[in-house]
GROMACS .gro file of N, CA and C in nm:
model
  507
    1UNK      N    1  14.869  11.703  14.879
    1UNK     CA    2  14.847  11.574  14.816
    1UNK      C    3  14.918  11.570  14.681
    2UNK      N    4  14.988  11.437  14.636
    2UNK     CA    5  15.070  11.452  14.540
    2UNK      C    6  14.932  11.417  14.416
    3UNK      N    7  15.038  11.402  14.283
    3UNK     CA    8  14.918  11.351  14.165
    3UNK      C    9  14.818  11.239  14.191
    4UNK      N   10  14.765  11.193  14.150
    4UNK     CA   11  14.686  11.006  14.164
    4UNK      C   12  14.607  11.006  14.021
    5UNK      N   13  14.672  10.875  13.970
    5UNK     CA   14  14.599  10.858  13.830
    5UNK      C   15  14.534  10.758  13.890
    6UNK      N   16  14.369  10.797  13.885
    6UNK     CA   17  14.249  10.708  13.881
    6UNK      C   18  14.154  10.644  13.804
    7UNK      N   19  14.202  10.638  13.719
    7UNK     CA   20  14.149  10.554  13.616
    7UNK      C   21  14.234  10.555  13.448
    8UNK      N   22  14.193  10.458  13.367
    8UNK     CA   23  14.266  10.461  13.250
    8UNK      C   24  14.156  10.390  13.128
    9UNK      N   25  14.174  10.387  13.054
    9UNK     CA   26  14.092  10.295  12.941
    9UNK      C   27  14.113  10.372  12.804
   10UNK      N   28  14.064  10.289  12.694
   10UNK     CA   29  14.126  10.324  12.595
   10UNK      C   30  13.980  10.388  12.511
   11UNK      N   31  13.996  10.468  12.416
   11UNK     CA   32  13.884  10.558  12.338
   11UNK      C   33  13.922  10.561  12.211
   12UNK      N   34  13.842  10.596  12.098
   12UNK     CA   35  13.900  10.577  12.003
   12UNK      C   36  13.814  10.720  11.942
   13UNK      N   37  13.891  10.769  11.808
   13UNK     CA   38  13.821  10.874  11.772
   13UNK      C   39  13.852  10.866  11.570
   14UNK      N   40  13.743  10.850  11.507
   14UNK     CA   41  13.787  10.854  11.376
   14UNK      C   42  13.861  10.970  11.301
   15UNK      N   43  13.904  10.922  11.167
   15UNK     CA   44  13.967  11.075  11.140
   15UNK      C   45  13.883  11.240  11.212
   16UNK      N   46  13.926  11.332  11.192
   16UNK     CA   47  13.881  11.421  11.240
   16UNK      C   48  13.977  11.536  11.198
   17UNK      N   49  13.933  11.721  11.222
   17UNK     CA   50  14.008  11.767  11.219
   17UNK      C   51  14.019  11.849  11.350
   18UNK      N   52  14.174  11.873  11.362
   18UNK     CA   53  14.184  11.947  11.500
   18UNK      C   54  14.170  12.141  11.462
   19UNK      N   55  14.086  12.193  11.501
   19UNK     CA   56  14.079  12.347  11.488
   19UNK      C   57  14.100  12.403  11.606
   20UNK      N   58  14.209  12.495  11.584
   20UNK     CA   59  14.211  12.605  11.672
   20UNK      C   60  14.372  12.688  11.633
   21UNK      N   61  14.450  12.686  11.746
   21UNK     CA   62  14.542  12.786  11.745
   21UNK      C   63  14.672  12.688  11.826
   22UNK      N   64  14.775  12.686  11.701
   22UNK     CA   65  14.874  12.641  11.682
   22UNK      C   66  14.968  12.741  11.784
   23UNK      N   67  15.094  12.638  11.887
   23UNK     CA   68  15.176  12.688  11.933
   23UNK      C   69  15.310  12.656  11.970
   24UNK      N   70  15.435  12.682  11.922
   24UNK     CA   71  15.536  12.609  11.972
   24UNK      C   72  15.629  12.650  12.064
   25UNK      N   73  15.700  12.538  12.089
   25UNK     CA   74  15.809  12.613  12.227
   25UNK      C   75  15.812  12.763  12.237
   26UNK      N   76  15.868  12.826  12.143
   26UNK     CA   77  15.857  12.967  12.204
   26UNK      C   78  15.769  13.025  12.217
   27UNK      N   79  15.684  12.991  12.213
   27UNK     CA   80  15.527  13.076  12.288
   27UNK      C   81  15.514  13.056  12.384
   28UNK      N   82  15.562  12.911  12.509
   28UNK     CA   83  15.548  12.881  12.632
   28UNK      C   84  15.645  12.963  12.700
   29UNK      N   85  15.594  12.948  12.808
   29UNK     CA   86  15.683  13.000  12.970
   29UNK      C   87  15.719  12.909  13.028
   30UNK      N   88  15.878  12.898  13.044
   30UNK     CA   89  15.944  12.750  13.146
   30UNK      C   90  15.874  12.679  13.098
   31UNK      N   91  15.825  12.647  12.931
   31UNK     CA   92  15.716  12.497  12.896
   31UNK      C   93  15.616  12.483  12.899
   32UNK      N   94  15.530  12.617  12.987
   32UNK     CA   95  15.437  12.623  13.027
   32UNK      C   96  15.308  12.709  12.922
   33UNK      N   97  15.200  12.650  12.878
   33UNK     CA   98  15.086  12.741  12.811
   33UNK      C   99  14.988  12.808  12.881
   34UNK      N  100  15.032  12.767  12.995
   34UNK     CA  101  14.866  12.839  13.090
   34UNK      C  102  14.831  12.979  13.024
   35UNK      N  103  14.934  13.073  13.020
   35UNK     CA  104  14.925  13.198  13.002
   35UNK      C  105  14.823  13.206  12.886
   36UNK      N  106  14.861  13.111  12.772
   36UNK     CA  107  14.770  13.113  12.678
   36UNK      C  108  14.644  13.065  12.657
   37UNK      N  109  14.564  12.976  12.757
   37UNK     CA  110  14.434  12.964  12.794
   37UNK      C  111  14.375  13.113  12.849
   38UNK      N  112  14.431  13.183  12.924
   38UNK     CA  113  14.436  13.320  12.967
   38UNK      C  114  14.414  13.394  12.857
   39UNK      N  115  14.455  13.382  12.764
   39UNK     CA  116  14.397  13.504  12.667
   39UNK      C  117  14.326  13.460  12.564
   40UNK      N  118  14.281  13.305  12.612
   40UNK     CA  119  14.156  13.252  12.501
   40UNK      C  120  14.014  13.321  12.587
   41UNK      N  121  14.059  13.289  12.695
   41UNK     CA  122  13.938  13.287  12.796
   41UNK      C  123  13.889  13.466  12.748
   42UNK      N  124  14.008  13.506  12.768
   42UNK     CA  125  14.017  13.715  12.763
   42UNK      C  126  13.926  13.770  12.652
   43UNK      N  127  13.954  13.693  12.506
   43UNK     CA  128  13.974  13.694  12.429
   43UNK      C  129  13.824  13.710  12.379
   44UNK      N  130  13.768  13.564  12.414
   44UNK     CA  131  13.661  13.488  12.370
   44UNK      C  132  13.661  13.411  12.191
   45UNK      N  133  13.768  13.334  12.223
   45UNK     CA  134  13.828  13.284  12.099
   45UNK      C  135  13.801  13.154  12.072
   46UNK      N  136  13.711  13.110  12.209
   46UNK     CA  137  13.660  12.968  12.211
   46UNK      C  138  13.498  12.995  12.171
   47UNK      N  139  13.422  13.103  12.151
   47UNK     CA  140  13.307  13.129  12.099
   47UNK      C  141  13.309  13.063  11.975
   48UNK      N  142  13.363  13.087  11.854
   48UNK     CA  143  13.344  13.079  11.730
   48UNK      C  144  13.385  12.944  11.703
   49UNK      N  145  13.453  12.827  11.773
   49UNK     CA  146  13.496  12.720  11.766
   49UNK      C  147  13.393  12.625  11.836
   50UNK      N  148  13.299  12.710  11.962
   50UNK     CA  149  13.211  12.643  12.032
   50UNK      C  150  13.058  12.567  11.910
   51UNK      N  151  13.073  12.649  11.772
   51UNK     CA  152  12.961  12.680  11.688
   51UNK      C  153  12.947  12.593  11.591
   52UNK      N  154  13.074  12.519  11.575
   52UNK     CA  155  13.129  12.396  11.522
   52UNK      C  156  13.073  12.323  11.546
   53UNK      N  157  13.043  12.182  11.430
   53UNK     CA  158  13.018  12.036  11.527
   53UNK      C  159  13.147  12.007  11.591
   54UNK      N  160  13.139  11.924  11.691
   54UNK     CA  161  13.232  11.855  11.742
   54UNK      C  162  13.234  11.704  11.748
   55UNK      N  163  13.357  11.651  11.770
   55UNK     CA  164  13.372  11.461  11.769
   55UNK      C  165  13.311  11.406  11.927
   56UNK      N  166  13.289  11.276  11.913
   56UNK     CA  167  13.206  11.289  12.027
   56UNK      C  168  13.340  11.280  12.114
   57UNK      N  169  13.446  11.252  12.091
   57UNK     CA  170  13.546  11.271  12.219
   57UNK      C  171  13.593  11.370  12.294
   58UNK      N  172  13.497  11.517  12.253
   58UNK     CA  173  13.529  11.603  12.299
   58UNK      C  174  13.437  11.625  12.455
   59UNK      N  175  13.310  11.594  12.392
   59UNK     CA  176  13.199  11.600  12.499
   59UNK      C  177  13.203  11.757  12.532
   60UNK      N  178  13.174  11.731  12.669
   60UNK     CA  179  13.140  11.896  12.756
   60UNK      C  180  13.259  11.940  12.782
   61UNK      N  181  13.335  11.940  12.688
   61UNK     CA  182  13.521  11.982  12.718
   61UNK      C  183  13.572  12.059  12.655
   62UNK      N  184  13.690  12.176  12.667
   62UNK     CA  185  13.753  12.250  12.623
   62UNK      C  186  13.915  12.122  12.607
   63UNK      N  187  14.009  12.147  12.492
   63UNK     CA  188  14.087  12.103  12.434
   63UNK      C  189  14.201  12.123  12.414
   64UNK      N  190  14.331  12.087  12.495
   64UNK     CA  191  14.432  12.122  12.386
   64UNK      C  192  14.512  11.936  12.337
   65UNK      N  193  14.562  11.970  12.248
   65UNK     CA  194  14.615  11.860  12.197
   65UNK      C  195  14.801  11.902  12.151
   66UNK      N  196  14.837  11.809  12.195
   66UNK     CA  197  15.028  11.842  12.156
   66UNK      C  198  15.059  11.688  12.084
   67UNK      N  199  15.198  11.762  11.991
   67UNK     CA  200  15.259  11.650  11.928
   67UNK      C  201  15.411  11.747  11.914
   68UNK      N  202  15.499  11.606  11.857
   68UNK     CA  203  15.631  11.659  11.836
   68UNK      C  204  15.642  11.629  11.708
   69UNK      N  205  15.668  11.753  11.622
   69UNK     CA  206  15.672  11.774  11.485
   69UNK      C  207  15.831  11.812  11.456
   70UNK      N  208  15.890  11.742  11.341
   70UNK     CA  209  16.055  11.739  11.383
   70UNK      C  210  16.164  11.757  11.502
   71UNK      N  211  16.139  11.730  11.590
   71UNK     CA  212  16.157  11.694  11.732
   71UNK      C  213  16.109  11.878  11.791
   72UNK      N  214  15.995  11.910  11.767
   72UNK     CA  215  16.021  12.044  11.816
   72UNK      C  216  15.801  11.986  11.866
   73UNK      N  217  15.792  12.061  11.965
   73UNK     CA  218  15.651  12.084  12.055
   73UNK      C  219  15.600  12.190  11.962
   74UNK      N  220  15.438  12.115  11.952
   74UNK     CA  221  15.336  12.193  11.922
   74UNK      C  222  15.205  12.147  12.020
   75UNK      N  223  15.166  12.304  12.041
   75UNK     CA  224  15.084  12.304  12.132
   75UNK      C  225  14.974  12.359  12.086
   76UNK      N  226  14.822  12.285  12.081
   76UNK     CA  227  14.732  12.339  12.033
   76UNK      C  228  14.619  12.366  12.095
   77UNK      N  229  14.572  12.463  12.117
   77UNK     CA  230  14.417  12.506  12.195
   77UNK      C  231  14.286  12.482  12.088
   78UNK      N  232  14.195  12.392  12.092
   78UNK     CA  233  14.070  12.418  12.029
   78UNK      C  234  14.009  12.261  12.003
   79UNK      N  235  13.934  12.217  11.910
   79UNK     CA  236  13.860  12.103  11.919
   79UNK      C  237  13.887  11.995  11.858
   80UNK      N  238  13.850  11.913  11.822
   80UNK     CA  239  13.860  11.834  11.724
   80UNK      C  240  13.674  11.781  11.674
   81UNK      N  241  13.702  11.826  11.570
   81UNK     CA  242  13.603  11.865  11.432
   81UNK      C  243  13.577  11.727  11.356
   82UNK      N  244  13.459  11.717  11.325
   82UNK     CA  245  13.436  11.633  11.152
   82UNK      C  246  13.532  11.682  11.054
   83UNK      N  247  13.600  11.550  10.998
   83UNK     CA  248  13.712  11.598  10.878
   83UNK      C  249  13.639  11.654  10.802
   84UNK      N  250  13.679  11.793  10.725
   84UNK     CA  251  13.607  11.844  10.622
   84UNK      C  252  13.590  11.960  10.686
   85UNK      N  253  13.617  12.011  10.823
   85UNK     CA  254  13.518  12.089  10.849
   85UNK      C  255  13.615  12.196  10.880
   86UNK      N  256  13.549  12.360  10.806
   86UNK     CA  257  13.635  12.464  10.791
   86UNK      C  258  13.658  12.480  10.880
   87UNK      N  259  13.820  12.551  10.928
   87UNK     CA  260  13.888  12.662  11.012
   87UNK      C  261  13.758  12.814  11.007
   88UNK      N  262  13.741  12.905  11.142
   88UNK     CA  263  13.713  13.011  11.093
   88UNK      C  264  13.830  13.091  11.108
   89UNK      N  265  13.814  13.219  11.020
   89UNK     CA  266  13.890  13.279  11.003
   89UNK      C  267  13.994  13.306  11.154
   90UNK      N  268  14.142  13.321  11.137
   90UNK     CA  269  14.191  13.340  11.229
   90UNK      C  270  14.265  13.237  11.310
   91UNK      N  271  14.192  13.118  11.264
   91UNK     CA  272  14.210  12.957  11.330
   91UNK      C  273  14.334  12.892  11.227
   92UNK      N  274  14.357  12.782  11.276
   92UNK     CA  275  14.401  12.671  11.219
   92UNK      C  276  14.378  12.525  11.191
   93UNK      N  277  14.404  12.489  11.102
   93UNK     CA  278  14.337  12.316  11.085
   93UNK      C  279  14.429  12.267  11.073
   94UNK      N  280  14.406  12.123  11.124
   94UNK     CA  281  14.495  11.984  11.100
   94UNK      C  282  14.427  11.894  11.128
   95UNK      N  283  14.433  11.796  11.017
   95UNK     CA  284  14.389  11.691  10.915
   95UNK      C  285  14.466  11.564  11.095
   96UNK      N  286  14.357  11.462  11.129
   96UNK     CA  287  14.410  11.365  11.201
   96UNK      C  288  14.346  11.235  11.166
   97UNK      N  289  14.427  11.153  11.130
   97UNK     CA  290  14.371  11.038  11.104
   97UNK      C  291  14.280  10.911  11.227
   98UNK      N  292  14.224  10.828  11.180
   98UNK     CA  293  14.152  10.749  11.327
   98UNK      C  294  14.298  10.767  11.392
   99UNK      N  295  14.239  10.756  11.511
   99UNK     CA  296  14.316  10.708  11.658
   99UNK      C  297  14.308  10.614  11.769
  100UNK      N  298  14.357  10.554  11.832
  100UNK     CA  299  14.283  10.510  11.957
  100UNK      C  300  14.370  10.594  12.067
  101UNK      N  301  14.300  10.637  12.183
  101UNK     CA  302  14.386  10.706  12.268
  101UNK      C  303  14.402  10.608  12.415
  102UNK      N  304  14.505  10.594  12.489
  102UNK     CA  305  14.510  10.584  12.608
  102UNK      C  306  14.444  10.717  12.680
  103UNK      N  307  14.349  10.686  12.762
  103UNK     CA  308  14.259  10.791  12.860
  103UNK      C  309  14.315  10.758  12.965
  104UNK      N  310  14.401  10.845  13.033
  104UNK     CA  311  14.473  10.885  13.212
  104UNK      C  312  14.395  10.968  13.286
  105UNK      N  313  14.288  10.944  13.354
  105UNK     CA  314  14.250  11.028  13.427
  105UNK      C  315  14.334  11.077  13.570
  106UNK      N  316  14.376  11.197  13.583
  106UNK     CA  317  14.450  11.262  13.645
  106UNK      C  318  14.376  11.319  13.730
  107UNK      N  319  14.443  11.295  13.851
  107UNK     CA  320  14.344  11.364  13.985
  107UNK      C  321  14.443  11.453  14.053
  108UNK      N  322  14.469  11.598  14.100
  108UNK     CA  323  14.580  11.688  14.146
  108UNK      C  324  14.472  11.825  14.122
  109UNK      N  325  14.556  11.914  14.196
  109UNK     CA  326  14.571  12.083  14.189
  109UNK      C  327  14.614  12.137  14.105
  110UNK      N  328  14.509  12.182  14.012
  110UNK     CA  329  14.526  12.244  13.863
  110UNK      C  330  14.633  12.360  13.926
  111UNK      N  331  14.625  12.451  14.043
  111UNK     CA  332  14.700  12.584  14.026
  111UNK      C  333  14.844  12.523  14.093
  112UNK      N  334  14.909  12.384  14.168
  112UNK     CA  335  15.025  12.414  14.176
  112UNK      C  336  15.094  12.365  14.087
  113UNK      N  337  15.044  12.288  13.952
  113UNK     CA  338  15.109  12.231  13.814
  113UNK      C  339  15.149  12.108  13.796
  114UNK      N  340  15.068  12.020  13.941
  114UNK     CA  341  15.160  11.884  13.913
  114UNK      C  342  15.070  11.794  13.839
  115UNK      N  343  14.956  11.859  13.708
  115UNK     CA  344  14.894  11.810  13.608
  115UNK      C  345  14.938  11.804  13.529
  116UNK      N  346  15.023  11.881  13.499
  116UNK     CA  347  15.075  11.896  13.372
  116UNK      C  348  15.232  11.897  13.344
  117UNK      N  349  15.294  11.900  13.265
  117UNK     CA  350  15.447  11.922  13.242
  117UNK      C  351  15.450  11.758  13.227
  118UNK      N  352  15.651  11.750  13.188
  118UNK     CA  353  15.684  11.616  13.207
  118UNK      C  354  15.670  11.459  13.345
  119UNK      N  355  15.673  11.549  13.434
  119UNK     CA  356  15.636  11.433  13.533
  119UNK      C  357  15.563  11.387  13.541
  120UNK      N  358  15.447  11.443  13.459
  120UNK     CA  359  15.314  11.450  13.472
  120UNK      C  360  15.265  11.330  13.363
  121UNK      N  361  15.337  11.381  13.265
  121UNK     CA  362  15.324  11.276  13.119
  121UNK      C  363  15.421  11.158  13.163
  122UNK      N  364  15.522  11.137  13.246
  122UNK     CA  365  15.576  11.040  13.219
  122UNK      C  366  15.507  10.938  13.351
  123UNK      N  367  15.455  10.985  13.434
  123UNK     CA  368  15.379  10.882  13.493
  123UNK      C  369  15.257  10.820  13.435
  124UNK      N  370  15.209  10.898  13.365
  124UNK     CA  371  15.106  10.832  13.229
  124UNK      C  372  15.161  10.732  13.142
  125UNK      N  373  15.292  10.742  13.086
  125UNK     CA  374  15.372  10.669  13.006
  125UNK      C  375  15.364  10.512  13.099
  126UNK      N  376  15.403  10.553  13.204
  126UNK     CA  377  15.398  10.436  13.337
  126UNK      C  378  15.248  10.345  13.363
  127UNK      N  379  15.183  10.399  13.316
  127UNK     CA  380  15.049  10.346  13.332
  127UNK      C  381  14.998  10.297  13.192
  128UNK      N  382  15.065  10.336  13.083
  128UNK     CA  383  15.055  10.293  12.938
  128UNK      C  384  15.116  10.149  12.945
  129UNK      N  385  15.286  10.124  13.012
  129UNK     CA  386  15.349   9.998  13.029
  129UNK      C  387  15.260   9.930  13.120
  130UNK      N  388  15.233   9.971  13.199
  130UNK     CA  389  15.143   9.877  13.363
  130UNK      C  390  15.027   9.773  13.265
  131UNK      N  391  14.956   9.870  13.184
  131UNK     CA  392  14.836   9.812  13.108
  131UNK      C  393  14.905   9.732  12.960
  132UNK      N  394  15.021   9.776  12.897
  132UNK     CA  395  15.068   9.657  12.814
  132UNK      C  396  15.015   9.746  12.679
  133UNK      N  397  14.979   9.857  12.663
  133UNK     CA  398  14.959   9.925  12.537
  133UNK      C  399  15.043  10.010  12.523
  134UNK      N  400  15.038  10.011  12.358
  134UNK     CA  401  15.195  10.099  12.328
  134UNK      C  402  15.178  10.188  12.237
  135UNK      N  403  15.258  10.314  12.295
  135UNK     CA  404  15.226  10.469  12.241
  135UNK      C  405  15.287  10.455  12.118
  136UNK      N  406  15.247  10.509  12.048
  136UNK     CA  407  15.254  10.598  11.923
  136UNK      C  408  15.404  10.694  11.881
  137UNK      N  409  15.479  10.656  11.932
  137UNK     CA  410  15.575  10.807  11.922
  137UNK      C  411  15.577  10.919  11.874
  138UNK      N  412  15.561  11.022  11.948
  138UNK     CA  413  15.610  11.138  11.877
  138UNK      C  414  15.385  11.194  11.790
  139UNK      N  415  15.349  11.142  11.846
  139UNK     CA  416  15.212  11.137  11.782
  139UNK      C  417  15.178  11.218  11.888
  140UNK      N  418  15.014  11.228  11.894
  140UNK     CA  419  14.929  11.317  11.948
  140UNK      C  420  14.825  11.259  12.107
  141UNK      N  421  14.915  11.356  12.203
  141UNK     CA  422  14.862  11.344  12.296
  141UNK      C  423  14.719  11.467  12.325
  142UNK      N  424  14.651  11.478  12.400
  142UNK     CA  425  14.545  11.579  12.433
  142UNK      C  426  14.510  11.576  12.612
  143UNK      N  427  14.460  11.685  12.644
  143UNK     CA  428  14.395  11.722  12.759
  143UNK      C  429  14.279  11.797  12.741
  144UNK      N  430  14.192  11.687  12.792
  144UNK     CA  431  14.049  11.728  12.803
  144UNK      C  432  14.014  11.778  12.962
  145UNK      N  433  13.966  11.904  12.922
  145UNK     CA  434  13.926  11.971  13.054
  145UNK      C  435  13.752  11.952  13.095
  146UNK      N  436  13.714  11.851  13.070
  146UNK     CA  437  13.622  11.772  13.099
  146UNK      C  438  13.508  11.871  13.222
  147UNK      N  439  13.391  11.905  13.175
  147UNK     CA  440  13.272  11.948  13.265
  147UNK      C  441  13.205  11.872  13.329
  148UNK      N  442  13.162  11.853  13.414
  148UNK     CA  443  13.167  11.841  13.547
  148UNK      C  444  13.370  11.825  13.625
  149UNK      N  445  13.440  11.733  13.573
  149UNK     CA  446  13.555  11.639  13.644
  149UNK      C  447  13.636  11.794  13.654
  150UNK      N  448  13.631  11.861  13.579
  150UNK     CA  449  13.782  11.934  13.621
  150UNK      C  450  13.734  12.068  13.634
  151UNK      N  451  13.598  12.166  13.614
  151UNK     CA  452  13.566  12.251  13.692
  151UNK      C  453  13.491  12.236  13.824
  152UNK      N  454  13.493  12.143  13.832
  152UNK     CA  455  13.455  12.173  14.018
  152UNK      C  456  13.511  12.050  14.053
  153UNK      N  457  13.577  12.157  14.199
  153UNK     CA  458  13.690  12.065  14.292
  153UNK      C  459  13.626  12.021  14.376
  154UNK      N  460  13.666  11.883  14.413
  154UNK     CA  461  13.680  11.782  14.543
  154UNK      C  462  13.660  11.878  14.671
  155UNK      N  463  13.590  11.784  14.779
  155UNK     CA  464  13.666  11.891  14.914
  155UNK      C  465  13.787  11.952  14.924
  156UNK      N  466  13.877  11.848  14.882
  156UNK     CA  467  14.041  11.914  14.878
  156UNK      C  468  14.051  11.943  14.762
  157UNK      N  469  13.985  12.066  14.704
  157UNK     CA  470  14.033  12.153  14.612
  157UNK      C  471  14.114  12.113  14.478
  158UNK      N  472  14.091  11.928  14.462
  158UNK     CA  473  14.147  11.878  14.376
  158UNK      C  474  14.088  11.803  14.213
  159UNK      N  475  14.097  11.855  14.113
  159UNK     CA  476  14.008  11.810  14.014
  159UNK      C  477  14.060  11.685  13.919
  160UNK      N  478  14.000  11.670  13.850
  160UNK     CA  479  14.034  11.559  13.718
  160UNK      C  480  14.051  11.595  13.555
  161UNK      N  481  14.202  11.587  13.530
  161UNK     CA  482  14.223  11.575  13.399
  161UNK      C  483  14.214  11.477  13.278
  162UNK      N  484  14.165  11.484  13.206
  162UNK     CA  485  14.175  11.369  13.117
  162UNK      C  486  14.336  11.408  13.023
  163UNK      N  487  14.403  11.269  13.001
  163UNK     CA  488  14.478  11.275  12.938
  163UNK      C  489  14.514  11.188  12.862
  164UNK      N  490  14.505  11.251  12.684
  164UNK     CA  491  14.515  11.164  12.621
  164UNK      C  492  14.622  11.089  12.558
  165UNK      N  493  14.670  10.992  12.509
  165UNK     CA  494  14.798  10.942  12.476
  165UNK      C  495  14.710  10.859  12.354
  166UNK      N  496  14.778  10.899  12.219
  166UNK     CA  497  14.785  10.779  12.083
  166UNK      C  498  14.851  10.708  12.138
  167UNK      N  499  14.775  10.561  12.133
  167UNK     CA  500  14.841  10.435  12.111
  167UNK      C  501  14.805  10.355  11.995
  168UNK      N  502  14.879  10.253  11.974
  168UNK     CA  503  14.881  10.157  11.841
  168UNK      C  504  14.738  10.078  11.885
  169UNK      N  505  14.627  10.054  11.801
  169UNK     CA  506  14.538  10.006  11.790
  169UNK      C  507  14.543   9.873  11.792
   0.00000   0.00000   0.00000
């Protein structure tokens, strides 16, 4: 079964800060970060971030959030926080102002990858024009790995991503 975006709507989240662990192109594989959820999980590097308040847009979800910072990818694993609220040691912070996000809910097979990467984002982009709201450039997208939707699979072994896209308010 190929991707299917099933639903969309828009969310909004006030300033906030994003904590966790900063990553750019060369930390990925072929583009890819999986490897590095792999050694959060190993790690237990999402404990000390779990202890945090969190925004309510996080909910029952683990986080990463990307943007393009002088045309170069950053890839970030961890939450988004009450502004104000410390890094622990080891972490990183960044300061985000309100947002409103386009929400893509993504329906596919987390292990053969057709959640994620560019095809993935640009059929979202496609569903941003369909609905008549307009991205943000170069701003901050996220993937919420959402509890219940994306740890447990469908009969066909297929779950739900949330995906977020800044758009202009």
């Amino acid at each position: 079964m190929a991707l299917e975006l099933i639903g969309s709507h828009i969310e909004t989240c006030p300033s906030c800060c994003l904590i966790g662990k900063r990553y750019t192109s060369e930390d990925g594989v072929n583009g890819s970060f999986g490897h590095k959820w792999g050694e959060w999980w190993q790690n237990g590097w999402f404990e000390p971030l779990e202890k945090l308040p969190h925004m309510p847009i996080v909910g029952d979800s683990t986080m990463a959030a990307l943007r393009v910072v002088n045309g170069e990818l950053e890839y970030w694993i961890g939450f988004f926080c009450p502004e104000g609220t410390v890094a622990p040691e080891g972490y990183e912070a960044v300061q985000i102002g309100p947002r409103s996000y386009a929400v893509i809910l993504k329906k596919g097979d987390e292990h053969n990858g057709e959640l994620y990467g560019l095809e993935a984002h640009y059929l979202c982009l496609q569903e941003l024009q369909r609905r008549e709201w307009r991205r943000r450039e170069d701003d901050w997208c996220f993937e919420r790995y959402n509890c219940p939707r994306f740890t447990t699979p469908d009969a066909d072994g297929r779950v739900i991503l949330d995906y977020g896209i800044s758009v202009e308010a």
